[in-house]
PDB file of C-alpha atoms in Angstrom:
ATOM      1  CA  MET A 313      10.129  86.426 -19.410  1.00  0.00           C
ATOM      2  CA  VAL A 314       8.946  87.942 -22.703  1.00  0.00           C
ATOM      3  CA  LYS A 315       5.999  89.580 -20.937  1.00  0.00           C
ATOM      4  CA  ILE A 316       8.351  91.234 -18.440  1.00  0.00           C
ATOM      5  CA  SER A 317      10.612  92.501 -21.225  1.00  0.00           C
ATOM      6  CA  VAL A 318       7.661  93.950 -23.116  1.00  0.00           C
ATOM      7  CA  LEU A 319       6.329  95.535 -19.924  1.00  0.00           C
ATOM      8  CA  VAL A 320       9.710  97.113 -19.110  1.00  0.00           C
ATOM      9  CA  ALA A 321      10.073  98.416 -22.685  1.00  0.00           C
ATOM     10  CA  LEU A 322       6.555  99.866 -22.624  1.00  0.00           C
ATOM     11  CA  LEU A 323       7.134 101.487 -19.236  1.00  0.00           C
ATOM     12  CA  SER A 324      10.436 103.071 -20.290  1.00  0.00           C
ATOM     13  CA  PHE A 325       8.835 104.345 -23.507  1.00  0.00           C
ATOM     14  CA  SER A 326       5.974 105.955 -21.594  1.00  0.00           C
ATOM     15  CA  VAL A 327       8.377 107.605 -19.116  1.00  0.00           C
ATOM     16  CA  THR A 328      10.483 108.945 -22.011  1.00  0.00           C
ATOM     17  CA  THR A 329       7.385 110.243 -23.768  1.00  0.00           C
ATOM     18  CA  ALA A 330       6.123 111.893 -20.594  1.00  0.00           C
ATOM     19  CA  MET A 331       9.495 113.575 -20.053  1.00  0.00           C
ATOM     20  CA  ALA A 332       9.521 114.841 -23.635  1.00  0.00           C
ATOM     21  CA  ASN A 333       6.204 116.613 -23.044  1.00  0.00           C
ATOM     22  CA  GLN A 334       7.451 118.423 -19.913  1.00  0.00           C
ATOM     23  CA  PRO A 335       8.218 122.126 -20.360  1.00  0.00           C
ATOM     24  CA  VAL A 336      11.862 123.130 -20.353  1.00  0.00           C
ATOM     25  CA  ASN A 337      13.110 124.592 -17.084  1.00  0.00           C
ATOM     26  CA  LEU A 338      14.985 127.620 -18.397  1.00  0.00           C
ATOM     27  CA  GLU A 339      16.834 128.347 -15.177  1.00  0.00           C
ATOM     28  CA  SER A 340      18.383 124.886 -14.841  1.00  0.00           C
ATOM     29  CA  THR A 341      19.100 124.772 -18.586  1.00  0.00           C
ATOM     30  CA  MET A 342      20.940 128.091 -18.364  1.00  0.00           C
ATOM     31  CA  LYS A 343      22.977 126.889 -15.381  1.00  0.00           C
ATOM     32  CA  THR A 344      23.987 123.768 -17.288  1.00  0.00           C
ATOM     33  CA  MET A 345      24.823 125.954 -20.300  1.00  0.00           C
ATOM     34  CA  GLY A 346      27.079 128.084 -18.096  1.00  0.00           C
ATOM     35  CA  PHE A 347      28.929 125.019 -16.866  1.00  0.00           C
ATOM     36  CA  ALA A 348      29.365 123.645 -20.409  1.00  0.00           C
ATOM     37  CA  PHE A 349      30.601 127.063 -21.540  1.00  0.00           C
ATOM     38  CA  LYS A 350      33.163 127.150 -18.719  1.00  0.00           C
ATOM     39  CA  GLN A 351      34.392 123.681 -19.612  1.00  0.00           C
ATOM     40  CA  ALA A 352      34.722 124.639 -23.294  1.00  0.00           C
ATOM     41  CA  SER A 353      36.586 127.812 -22.353  1.00  0.00           C
ATOM     42  CA  ASP A 354      38.938 125.930 -20.039  1.00  0.00           C
ATOM     43  CA  ALA A 355      39.788 123.298 -22.663  1.00  0.00           C
ATOM     44  CA  THR A 356      43.432 123.347 -23.719  1.00  0.00           C
ATOM     45  CA  THR A 357      42.858 122.006 -27.221  1.00  0.00           C
ATOM     46  CA  PRO A 358      40.068 122.420 -29.759  1.00  0.00           C
ATOM     47  CA  GLU A 359      39.366 118.688 -29.637  1.00  0.00           C
ATOM     48  CA  ALA A 360      38.903 118.844 -25.877  1.00  0.00           C
ATOM     49  CA  ALA A 361      36.397 121.681 -26.272  1.00  0.00           C
ATOM     50  CA  LEU A 362      34.287 119.923 -28.897  1.00  0.00           C
ATOM     51  CA  PRO A 363      32.091 117.779 -26.591  1.00  0.00           C
ATOM     52  CA  PHE A 364      31.248 120.847 -24.527  1.00  0.00           C
ATOM     53  CA  LEU A 365      30.441 122.867 -27.653  1.00  0.00           C
ATOM     54  CA  VAL A 366      28.106 120.113 -28.811  1.00  0.00           C
ATOM     55  CA  LYS A 367      26.438 120.049 -25.391  1.00  0.00           C
ATOM     56  CA  LEU A 368      26.181 123.846 -25.340  1.00  0.00           C
ATOM     57  CA  HIS A 369      24.617 123.827 -28.799  1.00  0.00           C
ATOM     58  CA  ARG A 370      22.046 121.218 -27.744  1.00  0.00           C
ATOM     59  CA  LEU A 371      21.204 123.137 -24.565  1.00  0.00           C
ATOM     60  CA  THR A 372      20.823 126.396 -26.489  1.00  0.00           C
ATOM     61  CA  GLU A 373      18.365 124.702 -28.835  1.00  0.00           C
ATOM     62  CA  GLN A 374      16.553 123.351 -25.777  1.00  0.00           C
ATOM     63  CA  ALA A 375      16.405 126.840 -24.225  1.00  0.00           C
ATOM     64  CA  LYS A 376      14.557 128.071 -27.307  1.00  0.00           C
ATOM     65  CA  ASP A 377      11.726 125.665 -26.406  1.00  0.00           C
ATOM     66  CA  ALA A 378      11.346 127.071 -22.890  1.00  0.00           C
ATOM     67  CA  PRO A 379       8.359 129.220 -22.011  1.00  0.00           C
ATOM     68  CA  LEU A 380       9.446 132.859 -22.190  1.00  0.00           C
ATOM     69  CA  PRO A 381       7.802 136.104 -21.058  1.00  0.00           C
ATOM     70  CA  ALA A 382       5.615 137.253 -23.946  1.00  0.00           C
ATOM     71  CA  ASP A 383       7.087 140.759 -23.967  1.00  0.00           C
ATOM     72  CA  LYS A 384      10.676 139.486 -24.239  1.00  0.00           C
ATOM     73  CA  ALA A 385      10.362 136.260 -26.225  1.00  0.00           C
ATOM     74  CA  ASP A 386      11.510 137.839 -29.494  1.00  0.00           C
ATOM     75  CA  VAL A 387      14.549 139.429 -27.859  1.00  0.00           C
ATOM     76  CA  PHE A 388      15.537 136.212 -26.081  1.00  0.00           C
ATOM     77  CA  ASN A 389      15.104 134.110 -29.214  1.00  0.00           C
ATOM     78  CA  GLU A 390      17.202 136.613 -31.164  1.00  0.00           C
ATOM     79  CA  GLY A 391      19.961 136.246 -28.563  1.00  0.00           C
ATOM     80  CA  LEU A 392      19.770 132.460 -28.619  1.00  0.00           C
ATOM     81  CA  ASP A 393      19.983 132.495 -32.424  1.00  0.00           C
ATOM     82  CA  LYS A 394      23.109 134.648 -32.241  1.00  0.00           C
ATOM     83  CA  VAL A 395      24.645 132.249 -29.717  1.00  0.00           C
ATOM     84  CA  LEU A 396      23.836 129.304 -31.993  1.00  0.00           C
ATOM     85  CA  ALA A 397      25.525 131.070 -34.925  1.00  0.00           C
ATOM     86  CA  GLU A 398      28.667 131.648 -32.843  1.00  0.00           C
ATOM     87  CA  LEU A 399      28.661 128.021 -31.713  1.00  0.00           C
ATOM     88  CA  VAL A 400      28.543 126.863 -35.340  1.00  0.00           C
ATOM     89  CA  LEU A 401      31.570 129.060 -36.055  1.00  0.00           C
ATOM     90  CA  ALA A 402      33.298 127.708 -32.937  1.00  0.00           C
ATOM     91  CA  LYS A 403      32.760 124.143 -34.172  1.00  0.00           C
ATOM     92  CA  GLN A 404      34.277 125.135 -37.526  1.00  0.00           C
ATOM     93  CA  ALA A 405      37.309 126.475 -35.644  1.00  0.00           C
ATOM     94  CA  VAL A 406      37.605 123.093 -33.929  1.00  0.00           C
ATOM     95  CA  GLN A 407      37.502 121.341 -37.312  1.00  0.00           C
ATOM     96  CA  ASN A 408      40.270 123.670 -38.528  1.00  0.00           C
ATOM     97  CA  ASP A 409      42.246 123.087 -35.300  1.00  0.00           C
ATOM     98  CA  ASP A 410      42.286 126.863 -34.754  1.00  0.00           C
ATOM     99  CA  MET A 411      42.413 127.507 -30.998  1.00  0.00           C
ATOM    100  CA  PRO A 412      42.671 131.337 -31.240  1.00  0.00           C
ATOM    101  CA  LYS A 413      39.567 131.468 -33.469  1.00  0.00           C
ATOM    102  CA  LEU A 414      37.737 129.118 -31.089  1.00  0.00           C
ATOM    103  CA  GLN A 415      38.564 131.371 -28.135  1.00  0.00           C
ATOM    104  CA  GLN A 416      37.385 134.398 -30.140  1.00  0.00           C
ATOM    105  CA  HIS A 417      33.992 132.781 -30.768  1.00  0.00           C
ATOM    106  CA  LEU A 418      33.688 131.734 -27.133  1.00  0.00           C
ATOM    107  CA  LYS A 419      34.384 135.334 -26.078  1.00  0.00           C
ATOM    108  CA  GLN A 420      31.605 136.448 -28.403  1.00  0.00           C
ATOM    109  CA  VAL A 421      29.242 133.898 -26.829  1.00  0.00           C
ATOM    110  CA  ASP A 422      30.161 135.305 -23.411  1.00  0.00           C
ATOM    111  CA  ALA A 423      29.510 138.869 -24.620  1.00  0.00           C
ATOM    112  CA  LEU A 424      26.101 137.783 -25.933  1.00  0.00           C
ATOM    113  CA  ARG A 425      25.359 136.110 -22.613  1.00  0.00           C
ATOM    114  CA  LYS A 426      26.103 139.328 -20.738  1.00  0.00           C
ATOM    115  CA  GLN A 427      24.109 141.438 -23.194  1.00  0.00           C
ATOM    116  CA  TYR A 428      20.982 139.294 -23.117  1.00  0.00           C
ATOM    117  CA  HIS A 429      21.092 138.628 -19.386  1.00  0.00           C
ATOM    118  CA  LYS A 430      20.583 142.377 -18.926  1.00  0.00           C
ATOM    119  CA  GLU A 431      17.328 141.957 -20.874  1.00  0.00           C
ATOM    120  CA  ARG A 432      15.873 139.596 -18.324  1.00  0.00           C
ATOM    121  CA  ARG A 433      15.658 142.199 -15.609  1.00  0.00           C
ATOM    122  CA  PHE A 434      12.092 142.937 -14.663  1.00  0.00           C
ATOM    123  CA  SER A 435      10.458 146.237 -13.813  1.00  0.00           C
ATOM    124  CA  LEU A 436       9.176 146.981 -10.334  1.00  0.00           C
ATOM    125  CA  TRP A 437       5.611 146.449 -11.560  1.00  0.00           C
ATOM    126  CA  GLN A 438       6.462 143.030 -12.976  1.00  0.00           C
ATOM    127  CA  LEU A 439       8.003 142.025  -9.652  1.00  0.00           C
ATOM    128  CA  ILE A 440       4.933 143.170  -7.747  1.00  0.00           C
ATOM    129  CA  PHE A 441       2.247 141.797 -10.059  1.00  0.00           C
ATOM    130  CA  GLY A 442       4.066 138.824 -11.577  1.00  0.00           C
ATOM    131  CA  LYS A 443       6.840 138.244 -14.056  1.00  0.00           C
ATOM    132  CA  TYR A 444       4.720 137.207 -16.997  1.00  0.00           C
TER     133      TYR A 444
END
């Protein structure tokens, strides 16, 4: 029985370690971020928005670890840093129970999303010869 428990623990540790070494899939992370953002925006109270803000913050940090096109990495990281700063301010609004301020910061996150999504467009040459 002890051998089985040790084997199961070792197996789960190795699977977790292997998953930690996998590169971040930016597309799926961004989709999950969009859903968390929508849930935070739809929340009726600051407290209801908090779990989604925490998730959005974690996913934004995770997106920074994703492989990015070399020519746009600095721009994308700048955008992600700005989003993280707004999320910190949004969490402070939750702590102060300030729903209007929270909505203001979420609108700023949405504006940043729109601004930096324009940056990901590729030229015709990049589409023909590869994105990266």
